[in-house]
Short mmCIF file of C-alpha atoms and ligand atoms in Angstrom, two decimals:
data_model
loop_
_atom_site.label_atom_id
_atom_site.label_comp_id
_atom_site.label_asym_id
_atom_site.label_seq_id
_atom_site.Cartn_x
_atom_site.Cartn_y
_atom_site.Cartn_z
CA UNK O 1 -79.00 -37.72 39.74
CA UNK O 2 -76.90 -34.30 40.22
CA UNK O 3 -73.89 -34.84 42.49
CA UNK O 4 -71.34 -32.54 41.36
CA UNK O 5 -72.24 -30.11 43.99
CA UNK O 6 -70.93 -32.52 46.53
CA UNK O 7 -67.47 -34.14 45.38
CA UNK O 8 -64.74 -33.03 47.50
CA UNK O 9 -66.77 -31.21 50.11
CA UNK O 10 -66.57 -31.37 53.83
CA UNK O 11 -69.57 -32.68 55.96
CA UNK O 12 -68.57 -30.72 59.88
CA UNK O 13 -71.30 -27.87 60.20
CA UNK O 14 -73.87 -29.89 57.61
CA UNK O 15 -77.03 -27.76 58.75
CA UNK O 16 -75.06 -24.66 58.49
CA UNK O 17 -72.82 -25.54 55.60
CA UNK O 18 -75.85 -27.53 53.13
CA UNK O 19 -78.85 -26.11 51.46
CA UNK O 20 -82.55 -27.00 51.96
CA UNK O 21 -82.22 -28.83 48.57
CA UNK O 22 -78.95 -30.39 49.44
CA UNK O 23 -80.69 -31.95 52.62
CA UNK O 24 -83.30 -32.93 50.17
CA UNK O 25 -81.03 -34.54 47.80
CA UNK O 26 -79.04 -36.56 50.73
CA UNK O 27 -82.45 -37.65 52.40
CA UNK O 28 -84.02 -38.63 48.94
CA UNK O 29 -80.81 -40.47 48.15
CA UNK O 30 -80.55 -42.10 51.45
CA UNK O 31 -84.04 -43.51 51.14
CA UNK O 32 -83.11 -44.42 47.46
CA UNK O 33 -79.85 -46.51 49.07
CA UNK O 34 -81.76 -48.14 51.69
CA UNK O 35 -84.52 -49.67 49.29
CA UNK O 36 -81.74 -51.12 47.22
CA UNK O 37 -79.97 -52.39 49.95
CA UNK O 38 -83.79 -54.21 50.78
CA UNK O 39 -83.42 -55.43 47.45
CA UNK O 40 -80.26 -56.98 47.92
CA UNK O 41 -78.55 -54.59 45.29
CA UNK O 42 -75.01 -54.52 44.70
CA UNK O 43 -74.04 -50.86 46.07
CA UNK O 44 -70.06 -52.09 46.03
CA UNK O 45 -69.63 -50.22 42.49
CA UNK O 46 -70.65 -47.02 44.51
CA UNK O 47 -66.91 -46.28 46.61
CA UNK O 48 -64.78 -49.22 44.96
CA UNK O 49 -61.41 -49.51 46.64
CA UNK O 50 -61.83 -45.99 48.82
CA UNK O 51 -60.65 -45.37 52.08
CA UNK O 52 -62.27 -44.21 55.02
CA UNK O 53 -60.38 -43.32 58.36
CA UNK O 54 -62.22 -43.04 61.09
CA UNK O 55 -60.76 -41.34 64.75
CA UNK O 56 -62.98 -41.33 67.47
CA UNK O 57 -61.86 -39.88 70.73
CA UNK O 58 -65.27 -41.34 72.77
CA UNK O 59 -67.36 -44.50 73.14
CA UNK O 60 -69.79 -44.85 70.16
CA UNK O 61 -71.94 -47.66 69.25
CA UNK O 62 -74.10 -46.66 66.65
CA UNK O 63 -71.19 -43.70 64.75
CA UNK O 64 -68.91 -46.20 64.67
CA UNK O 65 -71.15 -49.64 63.53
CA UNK O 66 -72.82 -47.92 60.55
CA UNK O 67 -69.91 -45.78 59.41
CA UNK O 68 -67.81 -49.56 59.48
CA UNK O 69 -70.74 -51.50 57.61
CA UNK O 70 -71.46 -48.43 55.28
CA UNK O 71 -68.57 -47.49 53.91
CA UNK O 72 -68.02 -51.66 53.09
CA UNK O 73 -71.34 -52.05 51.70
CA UNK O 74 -70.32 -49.39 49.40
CA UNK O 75 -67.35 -51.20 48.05
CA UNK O 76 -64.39 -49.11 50.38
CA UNK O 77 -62.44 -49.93 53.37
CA UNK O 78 -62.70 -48.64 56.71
CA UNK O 79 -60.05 -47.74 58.95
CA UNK O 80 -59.81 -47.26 62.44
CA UNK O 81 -57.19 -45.26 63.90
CA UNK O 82 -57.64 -45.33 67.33
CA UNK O 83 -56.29 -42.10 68.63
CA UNK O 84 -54.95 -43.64 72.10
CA UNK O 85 -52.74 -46.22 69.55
CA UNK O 86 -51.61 -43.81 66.84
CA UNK O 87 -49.88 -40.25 68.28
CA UNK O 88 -52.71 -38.99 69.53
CA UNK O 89 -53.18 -35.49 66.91
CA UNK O 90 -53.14 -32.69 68.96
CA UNK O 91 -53.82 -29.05 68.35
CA UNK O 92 -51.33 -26.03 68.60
CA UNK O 93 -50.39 -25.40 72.04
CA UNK O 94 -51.41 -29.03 73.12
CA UNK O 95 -48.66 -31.27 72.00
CA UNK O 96 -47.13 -33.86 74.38
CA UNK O 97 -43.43 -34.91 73.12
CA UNK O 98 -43.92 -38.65 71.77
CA UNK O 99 -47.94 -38.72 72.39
CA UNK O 100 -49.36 -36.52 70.18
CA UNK O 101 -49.02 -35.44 66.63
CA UNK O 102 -49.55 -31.77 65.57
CA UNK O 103 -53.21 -31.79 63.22
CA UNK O 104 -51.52 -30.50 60.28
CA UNK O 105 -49.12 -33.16 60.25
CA UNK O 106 -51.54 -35.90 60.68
CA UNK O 107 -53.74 -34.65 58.15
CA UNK O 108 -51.36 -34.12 55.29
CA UNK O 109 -50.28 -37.45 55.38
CA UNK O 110 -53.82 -39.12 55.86
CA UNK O 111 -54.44 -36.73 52.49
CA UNK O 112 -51.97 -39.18 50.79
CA UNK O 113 -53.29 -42.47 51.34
CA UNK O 114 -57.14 -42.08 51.79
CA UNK O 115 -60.48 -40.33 50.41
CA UNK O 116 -61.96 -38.84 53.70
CA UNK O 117 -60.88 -38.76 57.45
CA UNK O 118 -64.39 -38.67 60.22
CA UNK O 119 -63.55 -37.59 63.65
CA UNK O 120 -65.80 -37.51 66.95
CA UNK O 121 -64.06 -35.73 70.01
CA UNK O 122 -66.47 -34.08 72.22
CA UNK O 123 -66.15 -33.22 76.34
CA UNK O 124 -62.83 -34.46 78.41
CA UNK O 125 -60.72 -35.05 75.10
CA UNK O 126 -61.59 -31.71 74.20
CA UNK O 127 -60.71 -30.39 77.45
CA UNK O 128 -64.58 -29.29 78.08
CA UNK O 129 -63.68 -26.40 75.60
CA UNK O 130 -66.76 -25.24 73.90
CA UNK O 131 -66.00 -25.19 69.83
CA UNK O 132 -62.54 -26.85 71.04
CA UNK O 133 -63.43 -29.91 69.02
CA UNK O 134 -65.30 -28.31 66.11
CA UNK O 135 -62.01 -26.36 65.66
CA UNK O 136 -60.19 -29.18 65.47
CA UNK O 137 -62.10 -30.48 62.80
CA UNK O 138 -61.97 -27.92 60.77
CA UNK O 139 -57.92 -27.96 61.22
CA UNK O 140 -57.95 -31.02 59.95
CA UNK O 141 -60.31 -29.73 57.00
CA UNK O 142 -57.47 -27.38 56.11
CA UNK O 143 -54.49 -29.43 56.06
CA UNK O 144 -56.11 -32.03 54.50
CA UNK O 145 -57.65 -31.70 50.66
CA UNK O 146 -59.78 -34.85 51.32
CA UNK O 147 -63.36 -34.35 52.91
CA UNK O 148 -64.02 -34.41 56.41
CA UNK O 149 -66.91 -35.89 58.18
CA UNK O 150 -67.88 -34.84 62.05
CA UNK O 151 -69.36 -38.15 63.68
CA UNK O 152 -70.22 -35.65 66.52
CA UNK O 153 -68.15 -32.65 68.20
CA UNK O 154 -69.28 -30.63 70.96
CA UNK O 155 -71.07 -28.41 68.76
CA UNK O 156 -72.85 -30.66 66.34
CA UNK O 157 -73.81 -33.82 64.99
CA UNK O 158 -74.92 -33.78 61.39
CA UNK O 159 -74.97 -37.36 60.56
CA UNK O 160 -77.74 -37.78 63.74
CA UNK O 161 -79.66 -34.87 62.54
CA UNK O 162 -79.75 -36.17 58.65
CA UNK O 163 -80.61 -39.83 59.77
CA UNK O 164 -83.51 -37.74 62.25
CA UNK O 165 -84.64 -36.12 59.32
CA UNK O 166 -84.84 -39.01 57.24
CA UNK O 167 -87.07 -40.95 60.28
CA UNK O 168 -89.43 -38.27 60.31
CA UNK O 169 -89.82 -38.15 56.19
CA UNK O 170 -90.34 -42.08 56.42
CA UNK O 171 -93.29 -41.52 59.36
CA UNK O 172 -94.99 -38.20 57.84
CA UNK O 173 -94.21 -38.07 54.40
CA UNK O 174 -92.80 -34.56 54.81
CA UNK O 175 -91.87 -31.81 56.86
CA UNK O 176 -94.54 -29.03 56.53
CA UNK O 177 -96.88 -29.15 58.99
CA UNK O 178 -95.04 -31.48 61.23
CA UNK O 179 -94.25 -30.40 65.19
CA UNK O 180 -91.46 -31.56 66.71
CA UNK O 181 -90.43 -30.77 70.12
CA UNK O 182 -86.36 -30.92 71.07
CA UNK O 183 -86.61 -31.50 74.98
CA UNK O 184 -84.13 -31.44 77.47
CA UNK O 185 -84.56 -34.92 80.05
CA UNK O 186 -82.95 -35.29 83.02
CA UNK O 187 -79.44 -38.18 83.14
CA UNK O 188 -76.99 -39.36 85.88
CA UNK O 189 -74.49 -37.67 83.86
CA UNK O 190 -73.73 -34.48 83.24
CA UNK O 191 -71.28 -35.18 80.38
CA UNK O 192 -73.71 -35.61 77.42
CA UNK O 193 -72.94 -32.54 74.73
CA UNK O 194 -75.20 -30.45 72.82
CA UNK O 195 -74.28 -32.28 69.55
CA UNK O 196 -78.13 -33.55 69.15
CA UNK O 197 -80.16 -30.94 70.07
CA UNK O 198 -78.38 -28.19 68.32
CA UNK O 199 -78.46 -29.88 64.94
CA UNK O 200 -81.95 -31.29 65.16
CA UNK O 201 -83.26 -27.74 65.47
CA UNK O 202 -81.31 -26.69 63.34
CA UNK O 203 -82.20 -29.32 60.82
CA UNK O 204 -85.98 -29.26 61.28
CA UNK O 205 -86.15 -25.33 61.23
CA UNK O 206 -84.29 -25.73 57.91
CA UNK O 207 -87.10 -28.94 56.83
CA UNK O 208 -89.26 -26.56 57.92
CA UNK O 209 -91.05 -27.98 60.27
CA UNK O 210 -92.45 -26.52 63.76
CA UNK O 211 -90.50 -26.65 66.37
CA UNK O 212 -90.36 -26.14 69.89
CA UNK O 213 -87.25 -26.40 72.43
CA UNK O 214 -88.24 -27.28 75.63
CA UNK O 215 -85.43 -27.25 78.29
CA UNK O 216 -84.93 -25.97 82.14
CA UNK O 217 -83.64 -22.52 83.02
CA UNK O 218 -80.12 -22.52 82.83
CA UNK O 219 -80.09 -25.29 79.88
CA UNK O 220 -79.77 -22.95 77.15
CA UNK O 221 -78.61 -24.02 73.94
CA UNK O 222 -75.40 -21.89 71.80
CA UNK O 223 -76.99 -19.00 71.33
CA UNK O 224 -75.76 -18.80 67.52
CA UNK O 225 -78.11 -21.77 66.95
CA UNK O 226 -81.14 -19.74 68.27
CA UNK O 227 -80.38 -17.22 66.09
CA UNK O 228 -79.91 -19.80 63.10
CA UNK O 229 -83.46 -21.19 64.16
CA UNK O 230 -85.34 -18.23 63.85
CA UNK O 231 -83.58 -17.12 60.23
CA UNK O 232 -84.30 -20.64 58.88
CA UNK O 233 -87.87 -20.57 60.38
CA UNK O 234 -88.94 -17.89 59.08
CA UNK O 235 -87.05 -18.39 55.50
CA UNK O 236 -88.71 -21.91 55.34
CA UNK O 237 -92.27 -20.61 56.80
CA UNK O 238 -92.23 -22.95 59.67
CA UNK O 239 -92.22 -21.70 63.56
CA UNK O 240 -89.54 -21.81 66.57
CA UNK O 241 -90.32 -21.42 70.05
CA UNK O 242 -88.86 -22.19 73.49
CA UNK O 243 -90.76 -23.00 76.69
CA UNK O 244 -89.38 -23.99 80.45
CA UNK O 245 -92.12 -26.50 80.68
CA UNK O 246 -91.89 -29.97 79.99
CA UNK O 247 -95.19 -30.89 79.51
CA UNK O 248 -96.21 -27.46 77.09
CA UNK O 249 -93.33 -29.54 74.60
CA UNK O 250 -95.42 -32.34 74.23
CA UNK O 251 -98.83 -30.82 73.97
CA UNK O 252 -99.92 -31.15 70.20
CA UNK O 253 -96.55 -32.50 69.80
CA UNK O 254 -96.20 -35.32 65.99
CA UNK O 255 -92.50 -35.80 67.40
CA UNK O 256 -90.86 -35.73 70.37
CA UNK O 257 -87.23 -36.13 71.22
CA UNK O 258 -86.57 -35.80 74.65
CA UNK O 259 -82.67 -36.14 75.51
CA UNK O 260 -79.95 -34.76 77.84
CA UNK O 261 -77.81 -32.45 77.45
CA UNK O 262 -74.99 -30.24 79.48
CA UNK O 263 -75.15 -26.73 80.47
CA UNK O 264 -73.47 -23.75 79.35
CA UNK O 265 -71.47 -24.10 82.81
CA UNK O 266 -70.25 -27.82 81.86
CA UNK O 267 -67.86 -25.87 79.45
CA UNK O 268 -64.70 -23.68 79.80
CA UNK O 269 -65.14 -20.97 77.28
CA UNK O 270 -61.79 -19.58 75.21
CA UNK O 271 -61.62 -15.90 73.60
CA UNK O 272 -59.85 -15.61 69.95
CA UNK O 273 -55.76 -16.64 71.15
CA UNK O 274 -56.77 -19.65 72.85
CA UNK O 275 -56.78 -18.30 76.53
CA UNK O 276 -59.61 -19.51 79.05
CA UNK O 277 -62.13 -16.72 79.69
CA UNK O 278 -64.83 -18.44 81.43
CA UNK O 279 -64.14 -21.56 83.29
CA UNK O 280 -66.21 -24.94 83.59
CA UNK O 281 -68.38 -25.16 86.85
CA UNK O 282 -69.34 -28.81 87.45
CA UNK O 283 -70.97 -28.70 90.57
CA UNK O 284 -73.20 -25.88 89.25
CA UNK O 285 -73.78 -28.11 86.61
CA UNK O 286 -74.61 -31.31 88.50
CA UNK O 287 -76.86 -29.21 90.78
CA UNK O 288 -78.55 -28.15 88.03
CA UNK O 289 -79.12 -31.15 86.91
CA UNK O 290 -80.80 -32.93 90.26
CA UNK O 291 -83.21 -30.07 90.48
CA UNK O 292 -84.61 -31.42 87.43
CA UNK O 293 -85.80 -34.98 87.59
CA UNK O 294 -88.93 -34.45 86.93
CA UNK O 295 -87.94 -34.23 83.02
CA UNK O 296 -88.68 -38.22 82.37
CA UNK O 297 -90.50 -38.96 79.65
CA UNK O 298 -93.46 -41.19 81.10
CA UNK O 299 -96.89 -42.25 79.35
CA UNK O 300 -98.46 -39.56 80.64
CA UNK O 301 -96.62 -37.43 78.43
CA UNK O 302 -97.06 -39.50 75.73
CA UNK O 303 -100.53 -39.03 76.20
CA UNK O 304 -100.39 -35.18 75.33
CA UNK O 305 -98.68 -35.26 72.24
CA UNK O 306 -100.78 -35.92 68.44
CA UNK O 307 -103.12 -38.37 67.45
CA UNK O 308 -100.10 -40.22 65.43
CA UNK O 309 -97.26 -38.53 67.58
CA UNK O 310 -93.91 -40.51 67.69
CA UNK O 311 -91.07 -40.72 70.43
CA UNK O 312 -87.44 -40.09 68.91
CA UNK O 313 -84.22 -40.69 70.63
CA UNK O 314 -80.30 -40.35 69.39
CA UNK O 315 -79.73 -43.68 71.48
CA UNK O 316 -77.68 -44.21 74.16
CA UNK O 317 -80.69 -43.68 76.45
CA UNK O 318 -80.60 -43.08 80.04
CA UNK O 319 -83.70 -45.50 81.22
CA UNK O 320 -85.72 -44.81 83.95
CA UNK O 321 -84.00 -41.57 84.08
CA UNK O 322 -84.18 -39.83 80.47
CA UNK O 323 -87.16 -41.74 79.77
CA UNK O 324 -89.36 -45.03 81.37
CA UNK O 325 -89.12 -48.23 79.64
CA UNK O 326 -92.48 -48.60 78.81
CA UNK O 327 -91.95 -45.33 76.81
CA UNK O 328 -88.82 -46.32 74.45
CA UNK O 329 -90.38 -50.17 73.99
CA UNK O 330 -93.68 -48.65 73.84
CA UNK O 331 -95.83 -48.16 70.16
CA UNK O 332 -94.85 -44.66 69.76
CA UNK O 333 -91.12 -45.39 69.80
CA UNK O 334 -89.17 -45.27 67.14
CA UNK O 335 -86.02 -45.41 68.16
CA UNK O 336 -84.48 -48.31 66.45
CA UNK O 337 -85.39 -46.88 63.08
CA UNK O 338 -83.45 -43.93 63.25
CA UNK O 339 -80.55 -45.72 64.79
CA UNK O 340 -81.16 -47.97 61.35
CA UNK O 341 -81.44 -44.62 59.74
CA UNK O 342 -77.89 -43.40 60.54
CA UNK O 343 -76.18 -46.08 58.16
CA UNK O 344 -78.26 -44.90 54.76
CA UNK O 345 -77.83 -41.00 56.04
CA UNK O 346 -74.41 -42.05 56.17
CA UNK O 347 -74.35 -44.00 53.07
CA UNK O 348 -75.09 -40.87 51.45
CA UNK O 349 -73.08 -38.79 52.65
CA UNK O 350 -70.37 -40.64 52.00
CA UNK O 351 -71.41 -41.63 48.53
CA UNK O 352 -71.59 -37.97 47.41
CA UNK O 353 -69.04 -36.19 49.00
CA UNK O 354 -65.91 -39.01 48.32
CA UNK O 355 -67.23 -38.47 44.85
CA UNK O 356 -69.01 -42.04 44.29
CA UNK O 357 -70.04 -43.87 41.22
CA UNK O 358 -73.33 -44.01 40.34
N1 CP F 401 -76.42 -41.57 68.52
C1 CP F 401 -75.10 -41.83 68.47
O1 CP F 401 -74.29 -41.06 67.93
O2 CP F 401 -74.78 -43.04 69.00
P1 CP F 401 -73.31 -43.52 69.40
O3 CP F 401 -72.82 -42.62 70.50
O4 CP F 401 -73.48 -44.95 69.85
O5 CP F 401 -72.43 -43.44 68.18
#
């Protein structure tokens, strides 16, 4: 197996940053991990004695659970450095005297003792910034000359999209051919980010695959990912479309993937110094959101979608408000796979870019 393309390489923008045939050799190689681990193989040779430090600035269940048992599994430690109990790191221009730690600082002394730092900081730790987070990342990337991973900024979440990607080879075999539909649903919060949606379609339109984003007016993803949607479409020979209409997403639909997300007015936007252009409207964004209940993902919904078709989630969901129980329990769901899914994605990941053994 070829994995010299990967040692030492950071994993923040992965469906920007990664080839076709790297997402091929991380999904092939994730698959390969998770039948050994069936087996009951020793994987412990893989990582032996490397560190991983892990900083997340929001709740996370399934991030943090897989990235602990993976990187153990794999023969390294993990390390949690909660950011509330270390100095909190803090960007230029955001220090507190005693609280926080400038990035740089924090970084280039993480370099020292570990093999990879992954961070997840995403709405009111980021101060509702858009990109505030994935900047922050990447300022760790260049103060520190181990790899970074993003377990999910406000921009993207690579590690959901591979482990997505992986659930969908598993159920079809393949990508060409396949239609998935990203929808928007309707939550009780406003506060979700566009992590998941923005790097599923930009993952499957990479794969290949068809795929349709189906969202309300005014729920418009980054338009940068649009653009990156239509170039990888139409490299790859696969289709992107958007519709307003919930149930058009599901029509003819193999895989659906119905989850909330913010809009554009949940965010303060900065221009190139740091100063706030645009600011953050909540209230537009909560009335937004109540005008659009009707996104629920019910059985009659189900019903439209492909002999075959499957129901995908990122988990946490929202029930009887992102989607009806009898829906996410129901024969089509799928859900718990791909949660399964994110510790092999993971795995892999991890394996190639802290340069593993193999
Ligand atoms: N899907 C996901 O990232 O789950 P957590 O928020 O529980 O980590």
């Amino acid at each position: 197996m070829k994995t010299n393309n990967f040692a030492g390489r950071d994993w923040i923008d992965g469906e920007l940053d990664y080839s076709k045939e790297e997402w091929e050799t991380l999904i092939d190689l994730a698959l390969h991990l998770k039948r050994e681990f069936a087996m009951g193989k020793d994987q412990s040779y893989i990582l032996k004695g490397k560190t991983l430090f892990s900083m997340f600035f929001n709740q996370s269940l399934r991030t943090r659970s897989t990235f602990a048992a993976g990187i153990q599994q794999l023969g390294g430690f993990y390390n949690e450095l909660d950011p509330g109990k270390t100095y909190t790191p803090a960007r230029v221009g955001y220090e507190v005297p005693y609280k926080t730690e400038r990035v740089c600082d924090v970084a280039r002394m993480l370099d020292r003792v570990g093999n990879a730092i992954a961070i997840r900081m995403y709405g009111p730790p980021a101060h509702w910034i858009y990109g505030f987070a994935n900047t922050m990342i990447k300022d760790f990337a260049d103060n520190a000359g181990i790899p970074l991973i993003n377990m999910e900024c406000d921009m993207y979440h690579p590690c959901q999209a591979l482990a997505d990607m992986i659930t969908v080879k598993e159920k079809f075999g393949g990508f060409k051919g396949v239609n998935l539909t990203m929808s928007w649903a309707y939550s009780g919060s406003f506060e979700k980010p566009r992590a998941v949606p923005q790097s599923v379609v930009l993952a499957a339109t990479k794969m290949g695959m068809n795929v349709t984003l189906a969202h309300p007016k005014g729920f418009d993803l980054d338009p940068n990912v649009i653009q990156h949607c239509k170039q990888f479409s139409n490299e790859t020979g696969g289709s992107f479309k958007i519709t307003n209409d919930f149930d058009q997403g599901f029509e003819g639909a193999h895989v659906v993937y119905p989850k909330s997300w913010g809009t554009a007015s949940c965010f303060n936007y900065t221009d190139a110094t740091g100063k706030i252009v645009k600011k953050a409207d909540h209230a537009d964004a909560e009335s937004k959101f109540n005008k659009n209940k009707k996104w629920r993902t019910s059985t009659k919904q189900m019903a439209l979608t492909a002999k075959g078709g499957i129901y995908m989630h990122c988990l946490p969901a929202d029930r009887g408000q992102e989607v009806d129980d009898d829906v996410i329990d129901g024969p089509q769901s799928v859900v718990i796979d791909e949660a399964e899914n994110r510790l092999h994605a993971q795995k892999a990941i991890m394996a190639l870019i802290m340069g593993g053994r193999f």
